[in-house]
Amino acid sequence: GPKVLQIPSHQIIDMGQMVTLNCDPVSNHLYFYWYKQILGQQMEFLVNFYNGKVMEKSKLFKDQFSVERPDGSYFTLKIQPTALEDSAVYFCASSLAWGGNYAEQFFGPGTRLTVL
Amino acid sequence: GDKVKQSPSALSLQEGTNSALRCNFSIAATTVQWFLQNPRGSLINLFYLVPGTKENGRLKSTFNSKESYSTLHIRDAQLEDSGTYFCAADPPPGGNYKPTFGKGTSLVVHP
C-alpha cells in the first residue's frame, strides 16, 4: 500500500531543547496528521493540516508545538521547548481527502521521542 | 465519556478459533478505519469503511452508521494476528476535522 516515511525513527534530546520530526507523506495526498501515542496506549490526535493551514487541533497540541509543510517538502512537527511529558511515539499520517471514499489514512512507522 | 468505545479491551484466542471485536460510537461517524498495531508498533491498515461490509481473507468488517457501531470479525485466528486492534472514526465533512480513535483491543493468539 501507499507508504508514509518518518525521519528519524528515534530521537533523544534534553528537556528544553527544540526538536523537529519529519514526515514524508504519500505523494498525492492533501491532508496530513500528527498523532501521539504513549507506551502502546491510545492513539491521540494532535493536529491536521491542509492547504498550508491547521484545520483542527486537539488540547494536546500545546503552544510549544507547530506544524508546517514548506513548498511540498516534509510535513514537520516542531516542539520548542520540549518537556518531559512530550516523550512518546509520534505518528504521521496522510489522506487524499476528508470524508467520503478517499479519506483513508495511511500511517508512517512513527518517531520515538525521548526527552531527558 | 469515550466517543469511540472498543470492546473487549483484551482478548485471548486459541489458534484456529473465531472472534469479533466491536466499536460503538457516540459521535456522528461517517467513515471508520480498522488498524492492527503489530508488536513492532507499526500500524497496518485493515479496512476503510463507509456504511456497509467488507471482507479480506479471514477478516470481515461491518459499519452500521444508523446504529453507530462497527465490528471486525476474525476467522481461523493465527499467531500473526496478535497485536492491538484500533478503530477510528471520522466525523462528517463540514464538522470538525478530528479523527477519533478507540483505546484498542489487545489480542493474543496462542497455539
Coordinates of N, CA and C in Angstrom, one line a residue, chain A:
Chain A
G1 N 0.8 -1.2 0.0 CA 0.0 0.0 0.0 C 0.8 1.3 0.0
P2 N 0.2 2.4 0.0 CA 1.0 3.7 0.0 C 1.8 3.8 1.2
K3 N 3.0 4.4 1.0 CA 4.0 4.5 2.1 C 4.1 5.9 2.6
V4 N 4.1 6.0 3.9 CA 4.5 7.3 4.6 C 5.8 7.0 5.4
L5 N 6.8 7.9 5.2 CA 8.1 7.8 5.8 C 8.2 8.8 6.9
Q6 N 8.9 8.4 8.0 CA 9.2 9.3 9.1 C 10.7 9.3 9.4
I7 N 11.2 10.5 9.6 CA 12.6 10.6 10.0 C 12.8 11.6 11.1
P8 N 13.5 11.3 12.2 CA 14.2 10.0 12.4 C 13.3 8.9 13.0
S9 N 13.8 7.7 13.2 CA 13.0 6.7 13.8 C 13.0 6.9 15.4
H10 N 14.2 7.3 15.8 CA 14.3 7.6 17.3 C 15.0 8.9 17.4
Q11 N 14.7 9.6 18.5 CA 15.3 10.9 18.8 C 15.4 11.0 20.4
I12 N 16.6 11.3 20.9 CA 16.8 11.5 22.3 C 17.3 12.9 22.5
I13 N 16.6 13.7 23.3 CA 17.0 15.1 23.5 C 16.9 15.5 25.0
D14 N 17.5 16.6 25.3 CA 17.4 17.1 26.7 C 16.2 18.0 26.8
M15 N 15.5 18.0 27.9 CA 14.4 18.9 28.2 C 14.8 20.3 27.9
G16 N 13.9 21.0 27.2 CA 14.1 22.4 26.9 C 14.7 22.7 25.5
Q17 N 15.2 21.6 24.9 CA 15.7 21.7 23.5 C 14.6 21.7 22.5
M18 N 14.9 22.1 21.3 CA 13.9 22.0 20.2 C 14.1 20.7 19.5
V19 N 13.0 20.2 19.0 CA 13.1 19.0 18.1 C 12.2 19.2 16.9
T20 N 12.6 18.7 15.8 CA 11.7 18.7 14.6 C 11.6 17.2 14.1
L21 N 10.4 16.8 14.0 CA 10.0 15.5 13.5 C 9.6 15.6 12.0
N22 N 10.1 14.8 11.2 CA 9.9 14.9 9.7 C 9.0 13.8 9.2
C23 N 8.1 14.1 8.3 CA 7.2 13.2 7.7 C 7.2 13.4 6.2
D24 N 7.4 12.3 5.5 CA 7.2 12.3 4.0 C 5.9 11.6 3.7
P25 N 4.9 12.4 3.4 CA 3.6 11.7 3.2 C 3.5 11.1 1.8
V26 N 2.4 10.4 1.6 CA 2.1 9.8 0.3 C 2.0 10.9 -0.7
S27 N 2.6 10.7 -1.9 CA 2.9 11.9 -2.8 C 1.7 12.7 -3.3
N28 N 0.5 12.1 -3.5 CA -0.6 12.8 -4.0 C -1.6 13.2 -2.9
H29 N -1.3 12.9 -1.6 CA -2.2 13.2 -0.6 C -2.2 14.7 -0.2
L30 N -3.3 15.1 0.3 CA -3.5 16.5 0.6 C -3.7 16.9 2.1
Y31 N -4.1 15.9 2.9 CA -4.4 16.1 4.3 C -3.3 15.3 5.1
F32 N -2.8 16.0 6.1 CA -1.7 15.5 6.9 C -2.0 15.6 8.3
Y33 N -1.6 14.6 9.1 CA -2.0 14.5 10.5 C -0.8 14.1 11.4
W34 N -0.8 14.5 12.6 CA 0.1 14.0 13.6 C -0.7 13.5 14.8
Y35 N -0.2 12.3 15.3 CA -0.8 11.7 16.5 C 0.3 11.4 17.5
K36 N -0.1 11.3 18.7 CA 0.8 11.0 19.8 C 0.4 9.7 20.5
Q37 N 1.3 8.8 20.7 CA 1.0 7.5 21.4 C 2.0 7.3 22.5
I38 N 1.5 7.1 23.7 CA 2.4 6.9 24.9 C 2.3 5.4 25.2
L39 N 3.5 4.7 25.1 CA 3.7 3.3 25.6 C 2.6 2.4 25.1
G40 N 2.2 2.4 23.8 CA 1.3 1.5 23.2 C -0.2 1.7 23.7
Q41 N -0.4 2.9 24.2 CA -1.8 3.2 24.6 C -2.6 3.8 23.5
Q42 N -3.6 4.6 23.8 CA -4.5 5.1 22.7 C -3.7 6.0 21.8
M43 N -4.1 6.0 20.6 CA -3.6 7.0 19.6 C -4.3 8.3 19.8
E44 N -3.6 9.3 20.1 CA -4.2 10.6 20.4 C -4.0 11.6 19.3
F45 N -5.1 12.1 18.7 CA -5.0 13.1 17.6 C -4.4 14.4 18.1
L46 N -3.4 14.9 17.4 CA -2.8 16.2 17.7 C -3.3 17.3 16.8
V47 N -3.2 17.1 15.5 CA -3.4 18.2 14.5 C -3.6 17.6 13.1
N48 N -4.5 18.3 12.3 CA -4.4 18.0 10.9 C -4.2 19.3 10.1
F49 N -3.8 19.1 8.9 CA -3.2 20.2 8.1 C -3.6 20.1 6.7
Y50 N -4.1 21.1 6.1 CA -4.5 21.1 4.7 C -4.3 22.4 4.0
N51 N -3.7 22.4 2.9 CA -3.6 23.6 2.1 C -2.8 24.7 2.9
G52 N -1.8 24.3 3.6 CA -0.9 25.2 4.3 C -1.5 25.7 5.6
K53 N -2.6 25.1 6.0 CA -3.2 25.6 7.3 C -3.6 24.5 8.2
V54 N -3.6 24.8 9.5 CA -4.1 23.9 10.5 C -5.6 23.9 10.4
M55 N -6.2 22.7 10.2 CA -7.6 22.6 10.1 C -8.3 22.3 11.5
E56 N -7.6 21.5 12.3 CA -8.1 21.2 13.6 C -6.9 20.8 14.5
K57 N -7.0 21.1 15.8 CA -6.0 20.7 16.7 C -6.7 20.3 18.0
S58 N -6.0 19.4 18.7 CA -6.6 19.0 20.0 C -5.9 19.7 21.2
K59 N -6.4 19.4 22.4 CA -5.9 20.1 23.5 C -4.4 19.7 23.8
L60 N -4.0 18.5 23.2 CA -2.6 18.1 23.4 C -1.7 18.9 22.5
F61 N -2.2 19.6 21.5 CA -1.3 20.4 20.7 C -1.0 21.7 21.4
K62 N 0.0 21.7 22.2 CA 0.3 22.8 23.0 C 0.9 24.0 22.2
D63 N 1.0 25.1 22.9 CA 1.6 26.3 22.2 C 3.0 26.1 21.7
Q64 N 3.7 25.1 22.4 CA 5.1 24.8 22.0 C 5.2 24.0 20.7
F65 N 4.0 23.6 20.2 CA 4.0 22.7 19.0 C 3.7 23.6 17.8
S66 N 4.3 23.3 16.7 CA 4.0 23.9 15.4 C 4.1 22.9 14.3
V67 N 3.4 23.1 13.2 CA 3.5 22.3 12.0 C 3.6 23.2 10.8
E68 N 4.3 22.6 9.8 CA 4.4 23.3 8.5 C 4.8 22.3 7.5
R69 N 4.5 22.6 6.2 CA 5.0 21.9 5.1 C 5.4 22.8 4.0
P70 N 6.6 23.4 4.1 CA 7.1 24.4 3.2 C 7.3 23.8 1.8
D71 N 6.6 24.4 0.8 CA 6.8 24.1 -0.6 C 6.8 22.6 -0.9
G72 N 5.8 21.8 -0.3 CA 5.6 20.4 -0.7 C 6.8 19.5 -0.2
S73 N 7.6 20.0 0.7 CA 8.7 19.1 1.2 C 8.1 18.3 2.4
Y74 N 9.0 18.0 3.4 CA 8.5 17.3 4.5 C 7.4 18.0 5.3
F75 N 6.5 17.3 5.8 CA 5.5 17.8 6.8 C 6.1 17.7 8.2
T76 N 6.3 18.8 8.9 CA 7.1 18.7 10.1 C 6.3 19.1 11.3
L77 N 6.7 18.5 12.4 CA 6.2 18.8 13.7 C 7.4 19.3 14.6
K78 N 7.3 20.6 15.0 CA 8.3 21.1 15.8 C 7.8 21.3 17.2
I79 N 8.7 20.9 18.2 CA 8.4 21.2 19.6 C 9.5 22.0 20.2
Q80 N 9.1 23.2 20.7 CA 10.1 24.2 21.2 C 9.5 25.0 22.3
P81 N 9.9 24.9 23.5 CA 10.9 23.9 24.0 C 10.2 22.6 24.4
T82 N 11.0 21.5 24.4 CA 10.4 20.2 24.8 C 10.3 20.1 26.3
A83 N 9.4 19.2 26.7 CA 9.1 18.9 28.1 C 9.2 17.4 28.3
L84 N 9.3 17.0 29.6 CA 9.4 15.5 29.8 C 8.2 14.8 29.3
E85 N 7.0 15.4 29.5 CA 5.8 14.7 29.1 C 5.6 14.6 27.6
D86 N 6.5 15.2 26.8 CA 6.5 15.1 25.4 C 7.0 13.7 24.9
S87 N 7.7 13.0 25.8 CA 8.2 11.7 25.4 C 7.0 10.7 25.0
A88 N 7.2 10.2 23.8 CA 6.1 9.4 23.2 C 6.5 9.0 21.8
V89 N 5.7 8.2 21.2 CA 5.9 7.9 19.8 C 4.9 8.8 19.0
Y90 N 5.5 9.5 18.0 CA 4.7 10.4 17.2 C 4.5 9.8 15.8
F91 N 3.2 9.7 15.5 CA 2.9 9.1 14.2 C 2.4 10.2 13.2
C92 N 2.9 10.1 12.0 CA 2.4 11.0 11.0 C 1.4 10.1 10.1
A93 N 0.4 10.8 9.5 CA -0.5 10.1 8.6 C -0.9 11.1 7.5
S94 N -1.3 10.5 6.4 CA -1.8 11.4 5.3 C -3.0 10.7 4.7
S95 N -3.9 11.5 4.0 CA -5.0 11.0 3.3 C -5.2 11.9 2.1
L96 N -5.9 11.3 1.1 CA -6.1 12.0 -0.1 C -7.2 13.1 0.1
A97 N -8.2 12.8 0.8 CA -9.3 13.7 1.0 C -9.8 13.6 2.5
W98 N -10.9 14.4 2.8 CA -11.5 14.3 4.1 C -13.0 13.9 3.8
G99 N -13.4 12.8 4.4 CA -14.7 12.3 4.2 C -14.9 11.6 2.9
G100 N -15.9 10.7 2.9 CA -16.2 10.0 1.6 C -15.3 8.9 1.4
N101 N -15.1 8.5 0.1 CA -14.4 7.3 -0.2 C -12.9 7.4 -0.2
Y102 N -12.4 8.6 -0.1 CA -10.9 8.8 -0.4 C -10.2 9.4 0.9
A103 N -10.8 9.2 2.0 CA -10.2 9.7 3.3 C -9.5 8.7 4.1
E104 N -9.2 7.6 3.5 CA -8.4 6.6 4.2 C -7.0 7.1 4.6
Q105 N -6.7 7.0 5.9 CA -5.4 7.5 6.4 C -4.4 6.4 6.3
F106 N -3.2 6.8 5.9 CA -2.0 5.9 5.9 C -1.0 6.4 6.9
F107 N -0.4 5.5 7.7 CA 0.4 5.9 8.8 C 1.9 5.6 8.5
G108 N 2.8 6.5 9.0 CA 4.2 6.2 9.0 C 4.5 5.2 10.1
P109 N 5.8 4.8 10.2 CA 6.2 3.9 11.3 C 6.4 4.5 12.6
G110 N 6.3 5.9 12.7 CA 6.5 6.5 14.0 C 7.9 7.0 14.3
T111 N 8.0 8.1 15.1 CA 9.3 8.5 15.6 C 9.2 8.4 17.2
R112 N 10.1 7.7 17.7 CA 10.1 7.5 19.2 C 10.9 8.7 19.8
L113 N 10.3 9.6 20.5 CA 10.9 10.7 21.1 C 11.1 10.5 22.6
T114 N 12.3 10.6 23.0 CA 12.6 10.6 24.5 C 13.2 11.9 24.9
V115 N 12.6 12.5 25.9 CA 13.0 13.8 26.4 C 13.6 13.5 27.8
L116 N 14.9 13.8 28.0 CA 15.5 13.5 29.3 C 15.6 14.7 30.2

